[in-house]
Coordinates of C-alpha atoms and ligand atoms in Angstrom, one line a residue:
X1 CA 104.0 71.2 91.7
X2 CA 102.3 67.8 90.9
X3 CA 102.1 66.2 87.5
X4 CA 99.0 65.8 85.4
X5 CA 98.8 62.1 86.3
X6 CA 99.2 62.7 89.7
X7 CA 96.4 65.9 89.4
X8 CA 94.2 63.3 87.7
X9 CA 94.9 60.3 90.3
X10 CA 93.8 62.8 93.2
X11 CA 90.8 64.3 91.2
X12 CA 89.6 60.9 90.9
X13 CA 89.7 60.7 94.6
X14 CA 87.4 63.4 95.7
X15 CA 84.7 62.8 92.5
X16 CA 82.1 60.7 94.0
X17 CA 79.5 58.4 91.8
X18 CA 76.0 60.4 92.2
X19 CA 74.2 57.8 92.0
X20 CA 70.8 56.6 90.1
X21 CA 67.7 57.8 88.9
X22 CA 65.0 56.3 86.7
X23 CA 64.1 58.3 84.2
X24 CA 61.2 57.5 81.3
X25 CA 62.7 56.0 78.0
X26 CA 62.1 59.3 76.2
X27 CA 64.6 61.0 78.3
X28 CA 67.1 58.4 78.5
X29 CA 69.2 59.6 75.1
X30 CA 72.7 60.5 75.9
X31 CA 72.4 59.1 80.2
X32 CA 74.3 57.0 81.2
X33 CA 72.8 53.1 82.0
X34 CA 73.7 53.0 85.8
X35 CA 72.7 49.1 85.9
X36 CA 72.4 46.2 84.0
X37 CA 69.0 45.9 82.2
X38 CA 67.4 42.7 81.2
X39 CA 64.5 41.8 78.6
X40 CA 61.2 40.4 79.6
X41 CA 60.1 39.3 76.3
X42 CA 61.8 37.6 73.6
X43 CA 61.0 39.5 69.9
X44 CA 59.7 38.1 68.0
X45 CA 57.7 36.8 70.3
X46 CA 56.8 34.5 67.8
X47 CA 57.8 32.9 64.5
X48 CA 57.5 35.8 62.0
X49 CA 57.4 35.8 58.3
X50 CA 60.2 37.8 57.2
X51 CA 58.9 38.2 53.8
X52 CA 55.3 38.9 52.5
X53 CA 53.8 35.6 50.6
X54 CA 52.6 32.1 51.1
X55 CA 53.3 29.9 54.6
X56 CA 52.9 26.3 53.3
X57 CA 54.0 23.1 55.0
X58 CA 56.0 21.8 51.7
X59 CA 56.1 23.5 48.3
X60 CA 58.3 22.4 45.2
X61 CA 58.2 24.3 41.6
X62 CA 54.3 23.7 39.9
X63 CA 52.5 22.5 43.2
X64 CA 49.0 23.9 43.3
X65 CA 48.0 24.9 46.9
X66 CA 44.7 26.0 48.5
X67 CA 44.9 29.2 49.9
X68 CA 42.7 28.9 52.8
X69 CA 43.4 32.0 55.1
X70 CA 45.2 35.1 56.0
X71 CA 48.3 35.9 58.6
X72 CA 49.1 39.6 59.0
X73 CA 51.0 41.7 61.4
X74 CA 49.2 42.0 64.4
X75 CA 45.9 39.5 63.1
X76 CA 47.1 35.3 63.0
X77 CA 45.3 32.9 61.3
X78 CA 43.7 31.0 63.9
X79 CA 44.7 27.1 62.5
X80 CA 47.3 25.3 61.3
X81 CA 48.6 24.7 58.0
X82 CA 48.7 21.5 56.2
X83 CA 50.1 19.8 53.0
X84 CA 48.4 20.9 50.0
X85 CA 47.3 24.3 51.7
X86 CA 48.6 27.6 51.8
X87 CA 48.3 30.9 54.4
X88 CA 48.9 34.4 52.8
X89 CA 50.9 35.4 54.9
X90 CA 52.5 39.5 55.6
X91 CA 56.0 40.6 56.9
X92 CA 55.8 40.5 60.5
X93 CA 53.0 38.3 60.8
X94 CA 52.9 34.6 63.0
X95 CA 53.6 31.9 60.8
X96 CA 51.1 29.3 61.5
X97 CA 52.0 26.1 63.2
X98 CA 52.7 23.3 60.6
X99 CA 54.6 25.7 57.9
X100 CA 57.5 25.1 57.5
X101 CA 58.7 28.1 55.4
X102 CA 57.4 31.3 53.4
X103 CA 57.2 31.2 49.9
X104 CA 57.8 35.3 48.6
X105 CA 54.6 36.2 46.8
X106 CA 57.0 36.9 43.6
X107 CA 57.6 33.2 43.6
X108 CA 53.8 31.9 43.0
X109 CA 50.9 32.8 40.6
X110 CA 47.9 33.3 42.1
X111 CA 44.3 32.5 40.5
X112 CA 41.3 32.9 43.3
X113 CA 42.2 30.6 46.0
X114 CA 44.6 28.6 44.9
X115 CA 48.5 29.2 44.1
X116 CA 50.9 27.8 41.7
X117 CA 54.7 27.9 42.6
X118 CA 56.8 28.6 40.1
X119 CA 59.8 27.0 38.5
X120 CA 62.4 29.1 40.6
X121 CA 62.0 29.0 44.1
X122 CA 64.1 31.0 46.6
X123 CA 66.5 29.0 49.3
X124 CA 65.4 30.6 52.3
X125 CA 62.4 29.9 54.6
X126 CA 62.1 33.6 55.3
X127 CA 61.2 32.8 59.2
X128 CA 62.4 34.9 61.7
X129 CA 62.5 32.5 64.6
X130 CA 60.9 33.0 68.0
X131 CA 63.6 35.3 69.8
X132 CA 65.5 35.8 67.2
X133 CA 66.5 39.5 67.8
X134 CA 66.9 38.6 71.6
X135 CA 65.5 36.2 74.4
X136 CA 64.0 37.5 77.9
X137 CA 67.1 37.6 79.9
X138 CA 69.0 39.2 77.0
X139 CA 71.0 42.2 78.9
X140 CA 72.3 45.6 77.9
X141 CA 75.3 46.1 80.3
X142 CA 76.2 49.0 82.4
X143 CA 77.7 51.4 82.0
X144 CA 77.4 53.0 78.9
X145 CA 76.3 56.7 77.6
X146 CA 73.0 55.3 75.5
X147 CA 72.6 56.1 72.3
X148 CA 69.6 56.8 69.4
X149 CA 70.3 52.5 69.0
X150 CA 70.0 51.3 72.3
X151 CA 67.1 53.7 72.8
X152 CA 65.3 51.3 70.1
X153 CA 66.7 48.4 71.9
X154 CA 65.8 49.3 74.9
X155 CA 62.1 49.9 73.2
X156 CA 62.1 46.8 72.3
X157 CA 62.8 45.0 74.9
X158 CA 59.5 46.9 76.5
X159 CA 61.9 48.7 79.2
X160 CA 60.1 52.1 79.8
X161 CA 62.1 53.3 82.7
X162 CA 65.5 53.3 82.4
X163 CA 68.0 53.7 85.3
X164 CA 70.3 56.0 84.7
X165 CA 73.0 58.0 86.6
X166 CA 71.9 61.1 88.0
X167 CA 73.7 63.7 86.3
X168 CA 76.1 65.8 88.4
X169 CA 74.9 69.5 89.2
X170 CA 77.9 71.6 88.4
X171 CA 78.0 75.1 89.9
X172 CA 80.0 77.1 87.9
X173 CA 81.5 80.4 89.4
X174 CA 83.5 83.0 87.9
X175 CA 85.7 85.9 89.4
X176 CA 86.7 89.1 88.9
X177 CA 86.0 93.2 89.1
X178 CA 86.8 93.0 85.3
X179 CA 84.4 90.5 83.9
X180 CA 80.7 91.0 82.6
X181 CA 78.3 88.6 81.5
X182 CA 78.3 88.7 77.2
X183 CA 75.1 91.2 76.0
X184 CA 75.7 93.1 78.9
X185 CA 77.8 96.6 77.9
X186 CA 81.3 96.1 79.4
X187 CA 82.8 99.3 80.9
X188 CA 86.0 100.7 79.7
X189 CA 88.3 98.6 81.4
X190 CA 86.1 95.5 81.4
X191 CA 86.2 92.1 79.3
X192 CA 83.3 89.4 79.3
X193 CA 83.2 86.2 81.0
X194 CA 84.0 83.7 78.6
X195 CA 85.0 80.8 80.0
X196 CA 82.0 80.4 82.0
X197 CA 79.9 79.8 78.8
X198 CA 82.3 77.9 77.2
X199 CA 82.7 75.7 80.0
X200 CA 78.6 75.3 80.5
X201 CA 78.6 74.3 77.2
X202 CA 81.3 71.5 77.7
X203 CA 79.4 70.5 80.6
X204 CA 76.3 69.8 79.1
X205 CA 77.9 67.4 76.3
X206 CA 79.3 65.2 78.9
X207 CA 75.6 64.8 80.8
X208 CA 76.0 67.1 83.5
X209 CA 73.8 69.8 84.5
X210 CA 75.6 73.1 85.3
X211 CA 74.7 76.5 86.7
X212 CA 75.8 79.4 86.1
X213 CA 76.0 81.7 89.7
X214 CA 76.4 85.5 89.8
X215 CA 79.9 86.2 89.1
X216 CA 82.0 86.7 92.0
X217 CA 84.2 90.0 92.2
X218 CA 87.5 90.8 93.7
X219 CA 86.6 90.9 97.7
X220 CA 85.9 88.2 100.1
X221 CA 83.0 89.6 100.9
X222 CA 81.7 89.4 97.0
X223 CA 83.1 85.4 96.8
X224 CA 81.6 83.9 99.9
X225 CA 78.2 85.8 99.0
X226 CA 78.3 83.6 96.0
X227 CA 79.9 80.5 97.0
X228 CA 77.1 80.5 99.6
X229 CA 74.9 80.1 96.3
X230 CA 76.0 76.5 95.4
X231 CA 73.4 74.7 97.0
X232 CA 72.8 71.0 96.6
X233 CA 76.4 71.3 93.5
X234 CA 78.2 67.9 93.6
X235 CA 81.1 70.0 91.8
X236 CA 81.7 73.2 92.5
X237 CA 84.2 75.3 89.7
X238 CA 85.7 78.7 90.2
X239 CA 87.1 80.3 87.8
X240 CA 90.2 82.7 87.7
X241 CA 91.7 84.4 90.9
X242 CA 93.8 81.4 91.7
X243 CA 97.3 82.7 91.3
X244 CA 99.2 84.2 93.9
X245 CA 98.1 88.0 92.8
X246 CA 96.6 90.5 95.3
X247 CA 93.3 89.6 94.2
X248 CA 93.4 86.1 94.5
X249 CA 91.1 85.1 96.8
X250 CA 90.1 81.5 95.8
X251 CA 92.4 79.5 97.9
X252 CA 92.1 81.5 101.3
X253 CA 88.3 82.2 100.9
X254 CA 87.5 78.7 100.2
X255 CA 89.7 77.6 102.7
X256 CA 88.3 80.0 105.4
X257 CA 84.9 78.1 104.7
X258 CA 86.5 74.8 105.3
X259 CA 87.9 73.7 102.0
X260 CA 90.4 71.0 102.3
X261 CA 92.8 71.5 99.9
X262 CA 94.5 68.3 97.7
X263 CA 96.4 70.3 95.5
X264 CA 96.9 73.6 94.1
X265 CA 99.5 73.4 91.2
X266 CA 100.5 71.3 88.4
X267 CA 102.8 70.8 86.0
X268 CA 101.5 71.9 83.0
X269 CA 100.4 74.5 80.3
X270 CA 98.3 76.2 79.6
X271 CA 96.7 75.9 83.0
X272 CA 99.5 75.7 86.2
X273 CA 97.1 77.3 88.6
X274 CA 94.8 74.4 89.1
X275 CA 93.5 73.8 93.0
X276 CA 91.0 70.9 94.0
X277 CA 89.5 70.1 97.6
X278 CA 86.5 69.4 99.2
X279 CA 84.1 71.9 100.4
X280 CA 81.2 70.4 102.5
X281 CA 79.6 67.6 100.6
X282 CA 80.6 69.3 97.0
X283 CA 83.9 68.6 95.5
X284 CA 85.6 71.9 94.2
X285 CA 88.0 72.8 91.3
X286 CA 89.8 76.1 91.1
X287 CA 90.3 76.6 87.4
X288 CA 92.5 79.4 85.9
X289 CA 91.3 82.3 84.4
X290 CA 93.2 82.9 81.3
X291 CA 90.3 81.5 78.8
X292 CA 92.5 78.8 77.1
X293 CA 93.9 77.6 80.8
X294 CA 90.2 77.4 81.9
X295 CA 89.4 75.3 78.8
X296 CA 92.3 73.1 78.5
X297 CA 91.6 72.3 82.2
X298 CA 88.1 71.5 81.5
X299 CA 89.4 68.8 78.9
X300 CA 91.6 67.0 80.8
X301 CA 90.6 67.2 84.3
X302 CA 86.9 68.5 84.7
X303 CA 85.8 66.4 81.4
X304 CA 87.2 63.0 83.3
X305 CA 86.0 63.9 87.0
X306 CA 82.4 64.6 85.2
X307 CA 82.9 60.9 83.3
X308 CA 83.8 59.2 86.8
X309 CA 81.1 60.9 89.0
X310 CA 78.7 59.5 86.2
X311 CA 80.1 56.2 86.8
X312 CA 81.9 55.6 83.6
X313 CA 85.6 55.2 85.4
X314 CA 88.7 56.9 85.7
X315 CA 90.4 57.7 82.9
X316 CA 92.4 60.0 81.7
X317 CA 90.7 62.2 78.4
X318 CA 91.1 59.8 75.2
X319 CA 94.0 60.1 73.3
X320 CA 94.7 59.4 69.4
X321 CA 97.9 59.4 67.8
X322 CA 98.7 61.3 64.4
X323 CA 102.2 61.7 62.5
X324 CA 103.2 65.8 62.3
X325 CA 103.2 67.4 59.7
X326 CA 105.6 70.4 60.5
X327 CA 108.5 70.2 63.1
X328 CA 108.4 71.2 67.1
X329 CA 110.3 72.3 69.1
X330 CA 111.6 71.0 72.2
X331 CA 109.1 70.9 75.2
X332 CA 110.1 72.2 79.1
X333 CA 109.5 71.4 82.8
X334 CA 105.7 71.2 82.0
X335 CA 103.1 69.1 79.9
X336 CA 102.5 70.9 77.3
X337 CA 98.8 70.7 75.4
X338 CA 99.3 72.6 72.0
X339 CA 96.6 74.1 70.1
X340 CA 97.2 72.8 66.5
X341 CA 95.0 71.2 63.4
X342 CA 94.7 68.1 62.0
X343 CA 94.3 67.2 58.4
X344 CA 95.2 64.4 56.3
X345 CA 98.5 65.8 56.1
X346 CA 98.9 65.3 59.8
X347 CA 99.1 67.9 62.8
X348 CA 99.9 71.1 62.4
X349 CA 100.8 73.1 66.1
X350 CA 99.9 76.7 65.9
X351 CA 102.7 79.7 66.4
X352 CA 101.2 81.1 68.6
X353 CA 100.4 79.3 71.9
X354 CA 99.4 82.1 74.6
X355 CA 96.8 80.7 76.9
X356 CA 94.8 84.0 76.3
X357 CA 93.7 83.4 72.8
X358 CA 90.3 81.9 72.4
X359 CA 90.2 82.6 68.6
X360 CA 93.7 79.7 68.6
X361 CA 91.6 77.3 70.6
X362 CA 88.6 78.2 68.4
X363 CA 90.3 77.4 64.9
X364 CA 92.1 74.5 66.7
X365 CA 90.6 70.6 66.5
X366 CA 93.3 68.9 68.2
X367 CA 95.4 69.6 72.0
X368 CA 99.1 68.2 71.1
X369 CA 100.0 66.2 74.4
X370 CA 103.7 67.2 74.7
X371 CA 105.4 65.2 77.8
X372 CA 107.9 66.5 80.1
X373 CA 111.1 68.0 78.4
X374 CA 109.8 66.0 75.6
X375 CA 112.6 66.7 72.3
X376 CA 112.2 68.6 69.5
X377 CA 110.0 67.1 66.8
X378 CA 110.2 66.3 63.4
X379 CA 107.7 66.6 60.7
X380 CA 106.7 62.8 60.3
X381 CA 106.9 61.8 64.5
X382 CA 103.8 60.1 65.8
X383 CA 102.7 62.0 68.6
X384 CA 99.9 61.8 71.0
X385 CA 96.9 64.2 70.8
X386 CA 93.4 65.1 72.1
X387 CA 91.0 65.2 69.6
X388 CA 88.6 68.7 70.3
Ligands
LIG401 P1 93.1 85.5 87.1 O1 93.4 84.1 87.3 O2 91.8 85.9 87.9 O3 94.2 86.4 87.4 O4 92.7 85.7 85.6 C1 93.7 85.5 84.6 C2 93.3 86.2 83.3 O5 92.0 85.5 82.9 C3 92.9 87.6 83.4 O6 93.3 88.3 82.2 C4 91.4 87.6 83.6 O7 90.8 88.8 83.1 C5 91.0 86.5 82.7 N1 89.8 85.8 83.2 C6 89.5 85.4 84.4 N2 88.3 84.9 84.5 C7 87.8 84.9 83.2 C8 86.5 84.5 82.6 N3 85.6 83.9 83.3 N4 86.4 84.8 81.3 C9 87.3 85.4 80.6 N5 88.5 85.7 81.1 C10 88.7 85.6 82.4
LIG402 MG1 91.0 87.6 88.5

């Protein structure tokens, strides 16, 4: 048995970066920026009035200026401005050459073409220099998972293809005579798959793109049938069957196609039953069945393998730190990743911590990280946690 770390450190191993695509700008939400991007334009791309009101070359209170044009966004005033003369002037629009600030429209009385500033003038010369936002050559670094603001950015900077990292395709298998899919009717002595969805779903928020295969029953025959299905998968995750039961099949069907196995157990709960190898081109994951192994494993080892393929490291899920706020008590041979709550009183572990109860995980917002034979715990103790 191998320790979480180590799991991790040989995880990291097999994932391979996917590489990058360019996708248009609309689709580019939530990818992750696979190279450094660089403006071509400087915005503005000229002095802009930040302000609507006058662009005059000097102005002190109860000068009386010609008003001899018009600057708005996305129309200049073809000339210059001079002393004694005026341009009305619109947020956004050039400032002629020769102002030297923009007097805000509040700040002047206006009679047909002429203005008159008044007594209390404002500081500022409400010009947004040339490049002020950013210059051409202004970069947005990778890598980073882009966000609703550097999509703007990026808008702005006129980048309409973005390179991003192609997201990994994630086939996601699970096993067993017992399981159905959920809507179907489950016989008697059936349950439905429920790790598989819940699992999808975690894939898709960290930018991969998963499918779902047939689910694979009890016989060899059944598993290589489907594991013949993955295709062009740069991951490949079973679910269940990886114990040392009868019907475990995983390790010695995989292994019969050519898997070469790094691992099989580790150290920790819920979730000991965890295999990784590589099968052909696809790196593979054997996850357990019991629905809060399967899920627990998907935070702290498929979550960070999906993170690194993507190109954005390897490391370890985050972790936050939080004071209990009820005792624990002392913690085994195995790292232990509690289902509990946290509120502004602290965390709270649940009693009960079987790995087969979704409806724990589903009312839990935090996995307490306890470490090997870790002591008992008081109420007040800063532990470690990740946040769900
Ligand atoms: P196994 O590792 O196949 O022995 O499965 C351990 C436990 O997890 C058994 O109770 C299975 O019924 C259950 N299980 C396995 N796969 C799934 C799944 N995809 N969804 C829900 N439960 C599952
Ligand atoms: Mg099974």
């Amino acid at each position: 048995m191998i320790t979480v770390a180590e799991a991790l450190d040989q995880l990291f191993a097999l994932a391979q970066p996917t590489g990058v695509e360019e996708v248009p700008l609309l689709q580019a939400y939530g990818r992750v920026l696979a190279r450094d991007v660089a403006s071509t334009r400087d915005q503005p791309p000229f002095a802009a009035s930040a302000m609507d009101g006058y662009a005059v070359a000097q102005a002190a209170p109860g000068d009386v200026l010609c008003v001899i044009g018009e600057s708005a966004a996305g129309h200049r005033f073809d000339g210059a401005v001079g002393p004694g003369e005026a341009v009305r002037i619109f947020t956004g629009a050039p400032v002629p050459p020769g102002a030297t600030r923009v007097v805000i429209q509040e700040d002047v009385t206006r009679t047909a073409d002429q203005i008159t500033i008044g007594e209390r003038l404002d500081e500022s010369d409400n010009i947004r220099p040339a490049g002020n936002d950013f210059q051409a050559g202004s970069q947005i670094s990778a890598p980073r998972v882009l966000t609703p603001n550097d999509i703007a950015l990026l808008a702005s900077m006129n980048i309409a293809k973005v390179p991003v990292a192609r997201r990994p395709v994630v086939a996601l298998i699970s096993t067993g005579d017992e399981l159905v899919m959920p809507g179907e009717a489950p016989g008697p002595d059936q349950i439905i798959a429920s790790n598989t969805m819940g699992l999808h779903a975690l894939l898709r928020e960290l930018g991969a793109e998963p499918r779902l295969l047939p689910i694979a029953r009890d016989n060899a025959a059944s598993l290589k049938t489907v594991l013949a299905l993955i295709d062009d998968a740069d991951l490949v995750i079973t679910i269940g069957g990886a114990s040392v039961g009868d019907h475990d099949l995983v390790a010695p069907v995989a292994e019969e196609l050519g898997m070469q196995r790094a691992f099989y157990k580790v150290a920790m709960r819920p979730g000991k039953p965890l295999m990784s190898g590589r099968l052909d081109r696809a790196m593979m994951i054997g996850l357990p069945g019991n629905p809060v192994s399967a899920m627990v494993c998907g935070h702290v080892f498929v979550a960070p393998v999906v993170r690194a393929m993507l190109g954005l490291g390897a490391a370890p899920a985050g972790r936050k730190t939080a004071p209990l706020a009820a005792p624990l008590p002392p913690n085994g041979p195995r790292e232990h990743y509690m289902r509990a709550v946290l509120t502004s009183d602290g965390l709270r572990a649940f009693d009960r911590q079987d790995s087969s109860l979704l409806s724990v995980l589903g009312a839990a917002n935090a996995l307490v990280v306890r470490p090997v034979r870790d002591p008992a715990r008081n109420a007040g103790d800063t532990v470690q946690f990740i946040p769900l």
